[in-house]
PDB file of C-alpha atoms in Angstrom:
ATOM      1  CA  UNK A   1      20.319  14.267  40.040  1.00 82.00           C
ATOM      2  CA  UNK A   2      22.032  15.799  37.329  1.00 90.00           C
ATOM      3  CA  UNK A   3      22.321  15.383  33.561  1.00 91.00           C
ATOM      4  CA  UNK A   4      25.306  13.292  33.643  1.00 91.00           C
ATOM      5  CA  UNK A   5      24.459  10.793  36.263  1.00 90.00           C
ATOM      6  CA  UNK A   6      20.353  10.480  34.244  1.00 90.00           C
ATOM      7  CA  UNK A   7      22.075   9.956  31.085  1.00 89.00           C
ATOM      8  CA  UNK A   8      24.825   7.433  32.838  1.00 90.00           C
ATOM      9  CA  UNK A   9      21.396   5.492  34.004  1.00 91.00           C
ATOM     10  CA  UNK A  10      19.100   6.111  31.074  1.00 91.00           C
ATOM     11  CA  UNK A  11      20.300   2.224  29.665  1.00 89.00           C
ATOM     12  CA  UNK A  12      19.492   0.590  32.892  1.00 91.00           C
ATOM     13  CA  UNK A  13      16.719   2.831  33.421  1.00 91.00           C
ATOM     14  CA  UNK A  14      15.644   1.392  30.027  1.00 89.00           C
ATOM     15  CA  UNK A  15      15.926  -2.060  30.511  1.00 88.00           C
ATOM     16  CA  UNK A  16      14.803  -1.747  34.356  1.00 88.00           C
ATOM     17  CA  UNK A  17      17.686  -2.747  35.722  1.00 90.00           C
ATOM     18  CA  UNK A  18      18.089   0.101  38.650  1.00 90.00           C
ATOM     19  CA  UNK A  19      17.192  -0.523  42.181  1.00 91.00           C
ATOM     20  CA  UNK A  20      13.684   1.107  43.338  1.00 91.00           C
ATOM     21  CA  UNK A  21      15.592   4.834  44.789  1.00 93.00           C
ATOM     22  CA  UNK A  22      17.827   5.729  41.698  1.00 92.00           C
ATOM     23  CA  UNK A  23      14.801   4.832  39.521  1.00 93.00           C
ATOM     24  CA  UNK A  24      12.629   7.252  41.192  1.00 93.00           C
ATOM     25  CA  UNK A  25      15.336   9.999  41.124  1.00 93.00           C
ATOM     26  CA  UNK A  26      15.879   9.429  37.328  1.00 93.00           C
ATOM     27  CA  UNK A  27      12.083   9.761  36.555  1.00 93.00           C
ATOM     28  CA  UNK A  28      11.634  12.982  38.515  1.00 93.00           C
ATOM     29  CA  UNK A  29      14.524  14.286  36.573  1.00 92.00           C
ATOM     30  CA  UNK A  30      13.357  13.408  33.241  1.00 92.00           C
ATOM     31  CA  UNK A  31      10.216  15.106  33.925  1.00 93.00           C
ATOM     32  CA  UNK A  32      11.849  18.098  35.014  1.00 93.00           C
ATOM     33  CA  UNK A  33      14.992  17.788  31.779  1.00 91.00           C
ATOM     34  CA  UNK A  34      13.268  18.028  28.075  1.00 92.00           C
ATOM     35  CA  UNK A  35      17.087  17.238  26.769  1.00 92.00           C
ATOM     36  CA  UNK A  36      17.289  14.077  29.302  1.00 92.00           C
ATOM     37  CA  UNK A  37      13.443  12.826  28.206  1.00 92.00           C
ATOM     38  CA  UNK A  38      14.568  13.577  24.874  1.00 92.00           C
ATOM     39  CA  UNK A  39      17.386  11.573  25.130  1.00 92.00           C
ATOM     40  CA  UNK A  40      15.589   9.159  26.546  1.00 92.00           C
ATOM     41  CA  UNK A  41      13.268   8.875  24.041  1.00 92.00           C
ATOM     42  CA  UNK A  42      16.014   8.353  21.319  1.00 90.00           C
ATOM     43  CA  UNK A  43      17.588   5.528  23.076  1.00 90.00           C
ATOM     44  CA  UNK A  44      14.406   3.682  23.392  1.00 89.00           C
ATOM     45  CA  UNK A  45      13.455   4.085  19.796  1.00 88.00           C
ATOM     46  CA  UNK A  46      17.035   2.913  19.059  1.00 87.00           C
ATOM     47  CA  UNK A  47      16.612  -0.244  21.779  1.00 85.00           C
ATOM     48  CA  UNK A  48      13.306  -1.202  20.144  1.00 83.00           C
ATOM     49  CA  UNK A  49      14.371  -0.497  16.397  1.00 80.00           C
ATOM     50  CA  UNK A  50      17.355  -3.034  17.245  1.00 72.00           C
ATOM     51  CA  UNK A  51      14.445  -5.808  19.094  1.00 68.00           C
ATOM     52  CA  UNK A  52      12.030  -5.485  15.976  1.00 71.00           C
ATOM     53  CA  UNK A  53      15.555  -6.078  13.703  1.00 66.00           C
ATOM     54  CA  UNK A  54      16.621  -9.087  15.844  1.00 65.00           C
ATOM     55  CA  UNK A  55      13.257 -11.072  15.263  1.00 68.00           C
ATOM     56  CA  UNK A  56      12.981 -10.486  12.095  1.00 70.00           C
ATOM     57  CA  UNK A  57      14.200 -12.970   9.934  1.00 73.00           C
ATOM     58  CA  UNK A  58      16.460 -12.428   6.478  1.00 75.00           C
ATOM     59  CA  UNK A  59      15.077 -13.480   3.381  1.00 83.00           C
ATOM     60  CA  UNK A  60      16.010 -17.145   2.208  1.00 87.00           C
ATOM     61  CA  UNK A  61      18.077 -16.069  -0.612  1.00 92.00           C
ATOM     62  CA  UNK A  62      20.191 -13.983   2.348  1.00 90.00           C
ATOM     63  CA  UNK A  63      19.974 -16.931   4.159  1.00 88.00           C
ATOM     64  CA  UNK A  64      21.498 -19.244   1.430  1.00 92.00           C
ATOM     65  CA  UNK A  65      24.449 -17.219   0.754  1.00 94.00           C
ATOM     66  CA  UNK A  66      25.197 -16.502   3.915  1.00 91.00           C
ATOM     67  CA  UNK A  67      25.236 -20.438   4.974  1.00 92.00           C
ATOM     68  CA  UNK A  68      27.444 -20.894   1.569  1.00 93.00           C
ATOM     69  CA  UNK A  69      29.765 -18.515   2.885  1.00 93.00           C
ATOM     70  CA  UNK A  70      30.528 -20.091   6.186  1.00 92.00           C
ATOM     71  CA  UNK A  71      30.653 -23.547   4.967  1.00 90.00           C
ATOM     72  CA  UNK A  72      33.169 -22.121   2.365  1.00 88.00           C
ATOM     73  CA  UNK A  73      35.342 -20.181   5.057  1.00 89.00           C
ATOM     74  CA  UNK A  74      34.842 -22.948   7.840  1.00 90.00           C
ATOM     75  CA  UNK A  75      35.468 -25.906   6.006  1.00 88.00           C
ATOM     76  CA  UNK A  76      38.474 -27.912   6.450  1.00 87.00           C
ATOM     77  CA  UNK A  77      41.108 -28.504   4.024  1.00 87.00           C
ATOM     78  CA  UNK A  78      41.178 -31.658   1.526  1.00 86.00           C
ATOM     79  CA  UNK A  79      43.678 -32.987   3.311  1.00 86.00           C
ATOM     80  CA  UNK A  80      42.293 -32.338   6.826  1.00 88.00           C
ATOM     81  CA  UNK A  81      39.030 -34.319   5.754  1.00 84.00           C
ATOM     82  CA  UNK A  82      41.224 -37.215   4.307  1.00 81.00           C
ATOM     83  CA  UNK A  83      43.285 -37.747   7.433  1.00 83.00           C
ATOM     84  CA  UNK A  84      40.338 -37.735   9.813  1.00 82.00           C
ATOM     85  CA  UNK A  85      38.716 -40.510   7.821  1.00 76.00           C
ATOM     86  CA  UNK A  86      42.050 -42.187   8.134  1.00 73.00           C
ATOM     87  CA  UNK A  87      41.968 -41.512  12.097  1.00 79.00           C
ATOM     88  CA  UNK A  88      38.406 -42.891  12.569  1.00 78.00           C
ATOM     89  CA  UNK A  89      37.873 -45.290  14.827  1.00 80.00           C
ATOM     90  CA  UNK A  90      37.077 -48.725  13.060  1.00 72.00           C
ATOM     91  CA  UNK A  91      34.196 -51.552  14.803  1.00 77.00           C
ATOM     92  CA  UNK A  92      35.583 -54.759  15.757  1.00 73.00           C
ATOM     93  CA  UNK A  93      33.369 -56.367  13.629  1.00 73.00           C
ATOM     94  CA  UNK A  94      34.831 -54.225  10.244  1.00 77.00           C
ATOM     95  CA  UNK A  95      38.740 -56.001  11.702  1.00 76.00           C
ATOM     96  CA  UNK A  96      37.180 -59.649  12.136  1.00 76.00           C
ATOM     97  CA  UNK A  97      35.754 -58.637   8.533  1.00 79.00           C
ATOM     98  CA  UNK A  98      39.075 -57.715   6.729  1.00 83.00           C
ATOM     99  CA  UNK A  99      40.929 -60.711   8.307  1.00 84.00           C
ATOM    100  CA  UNK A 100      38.226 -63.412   7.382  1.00 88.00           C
ATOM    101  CA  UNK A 101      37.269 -62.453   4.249  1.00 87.00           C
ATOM    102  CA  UNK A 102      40.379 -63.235   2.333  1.00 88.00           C
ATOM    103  CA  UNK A 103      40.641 -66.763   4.248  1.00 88.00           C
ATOM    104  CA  UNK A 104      37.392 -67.592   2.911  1.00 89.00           C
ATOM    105  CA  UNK A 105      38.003 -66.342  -0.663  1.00 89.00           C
ATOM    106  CA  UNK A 106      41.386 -68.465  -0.485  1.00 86.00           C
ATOM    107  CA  UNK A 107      39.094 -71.526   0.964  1.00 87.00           C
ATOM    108  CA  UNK A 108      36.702 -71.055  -2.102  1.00 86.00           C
ATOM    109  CA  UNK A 109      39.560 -70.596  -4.657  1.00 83.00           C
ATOM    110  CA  UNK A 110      41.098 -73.866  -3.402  1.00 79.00           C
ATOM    111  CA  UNK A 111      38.421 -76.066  -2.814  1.00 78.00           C
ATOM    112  CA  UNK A 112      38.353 -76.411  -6.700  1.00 66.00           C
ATOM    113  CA  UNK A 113      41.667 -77.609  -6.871  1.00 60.00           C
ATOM    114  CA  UNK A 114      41.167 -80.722  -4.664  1.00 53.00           C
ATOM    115  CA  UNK A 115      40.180 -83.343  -7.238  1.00 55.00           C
ATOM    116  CA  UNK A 116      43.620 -84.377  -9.143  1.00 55.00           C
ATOM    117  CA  UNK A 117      41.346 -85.369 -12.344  1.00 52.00           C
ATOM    118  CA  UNK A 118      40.190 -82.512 -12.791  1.00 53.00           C
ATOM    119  CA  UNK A 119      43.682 -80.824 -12.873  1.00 53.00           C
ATOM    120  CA  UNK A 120      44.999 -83.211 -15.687  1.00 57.00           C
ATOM    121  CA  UNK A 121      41.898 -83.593 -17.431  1.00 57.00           C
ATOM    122  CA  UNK A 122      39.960 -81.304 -20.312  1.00 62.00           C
ATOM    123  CA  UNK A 123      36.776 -80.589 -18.863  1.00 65.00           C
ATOM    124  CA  UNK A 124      33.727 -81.372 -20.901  1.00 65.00           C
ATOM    125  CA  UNK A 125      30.712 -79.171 -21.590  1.00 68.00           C
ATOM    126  CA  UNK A 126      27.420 -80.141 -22.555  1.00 69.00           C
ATOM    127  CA  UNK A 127      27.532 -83.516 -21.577  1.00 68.00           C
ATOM    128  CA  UNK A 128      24.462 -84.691 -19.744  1.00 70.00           C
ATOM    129  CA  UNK A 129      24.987 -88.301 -18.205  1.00 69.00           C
ATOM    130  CA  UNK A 130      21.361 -89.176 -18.355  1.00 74.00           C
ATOM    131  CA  UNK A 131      20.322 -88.541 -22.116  1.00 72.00           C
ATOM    132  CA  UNK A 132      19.907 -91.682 -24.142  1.00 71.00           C
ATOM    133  CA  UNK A 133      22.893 -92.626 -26.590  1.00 68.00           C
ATOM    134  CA  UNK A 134      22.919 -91.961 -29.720  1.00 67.00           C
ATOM    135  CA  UNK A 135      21.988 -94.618 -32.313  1.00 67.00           C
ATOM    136  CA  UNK A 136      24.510 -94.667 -35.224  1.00 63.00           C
ATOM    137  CA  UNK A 137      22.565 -95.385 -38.116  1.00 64.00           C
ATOM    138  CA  UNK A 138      24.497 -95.658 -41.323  1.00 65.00           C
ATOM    139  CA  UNK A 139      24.281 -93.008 -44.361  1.00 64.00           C
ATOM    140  CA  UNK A 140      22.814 -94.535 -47.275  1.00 59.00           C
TER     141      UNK A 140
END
């Protein structure tokens, strides 16, 4: 094996990804290369440096902005928002709602009006039926 078919490999060779013959063949030749091993070397400090960087998690603050700044660019428009509250589906029960409630406002409203007495007459406050009369007494 040569240089350019190890250093072709050296990523699969890393991740052990080659089949069991062209894995043997690249680890005789990286004993036998120093620039291949060294090579070698470098890309698995580079594959670990970029593991240790994935699991480690940004500071909150990081975190924060980061979440404000894809809310902000992902968001939809004013208008967007308003029209699919418009286009939401609506319950049965919120339709039976809309339709009887102003019948039974209307039936509340009118049941006052049924008495024809009352419609002519003043109505009188204060007046309790079952208090005693009065006794007129003259002033002396």
């Amino acid at each position: 094996m040569n240089c350019e078919e190890c250093d072709a490999s050296l990523i699969d060779y890393a991740y052990d990804e080659l089949a069991p013959e062209p894995r043997r063949a690249v680890t005789r030749h990286l004993a036998e290369c120093a620039a291949c091993a060294v090579a070698y070397c470098r890309l698995r400090a580079d594959l670990d440096g970029a593991l240790q960087a994935a699991h480690e998690a940004p500071p909150p603050a990081v975190r924060q902005r980061l979440r404000a700044e894809v809310e902000r660019a992902f968001r939809p428009s004013w208008w967007r928002r308003g029209l699919a509250l418009v286009q939401r589906p609506v319950p049965a029960y919120a339709v039976l709602a809309a339709l009887v409630l102003p019948a039974a406002l209307w039936l509340v409203r009118a049941s006052g009006r049924d008495d024809p007495a009352s419609a002519t007459s003043p109505r009188v406050r204060g007046y309790d039926a079952a208090a005693p009369p009065l006794i007129h007494r003259p002033i002396l």
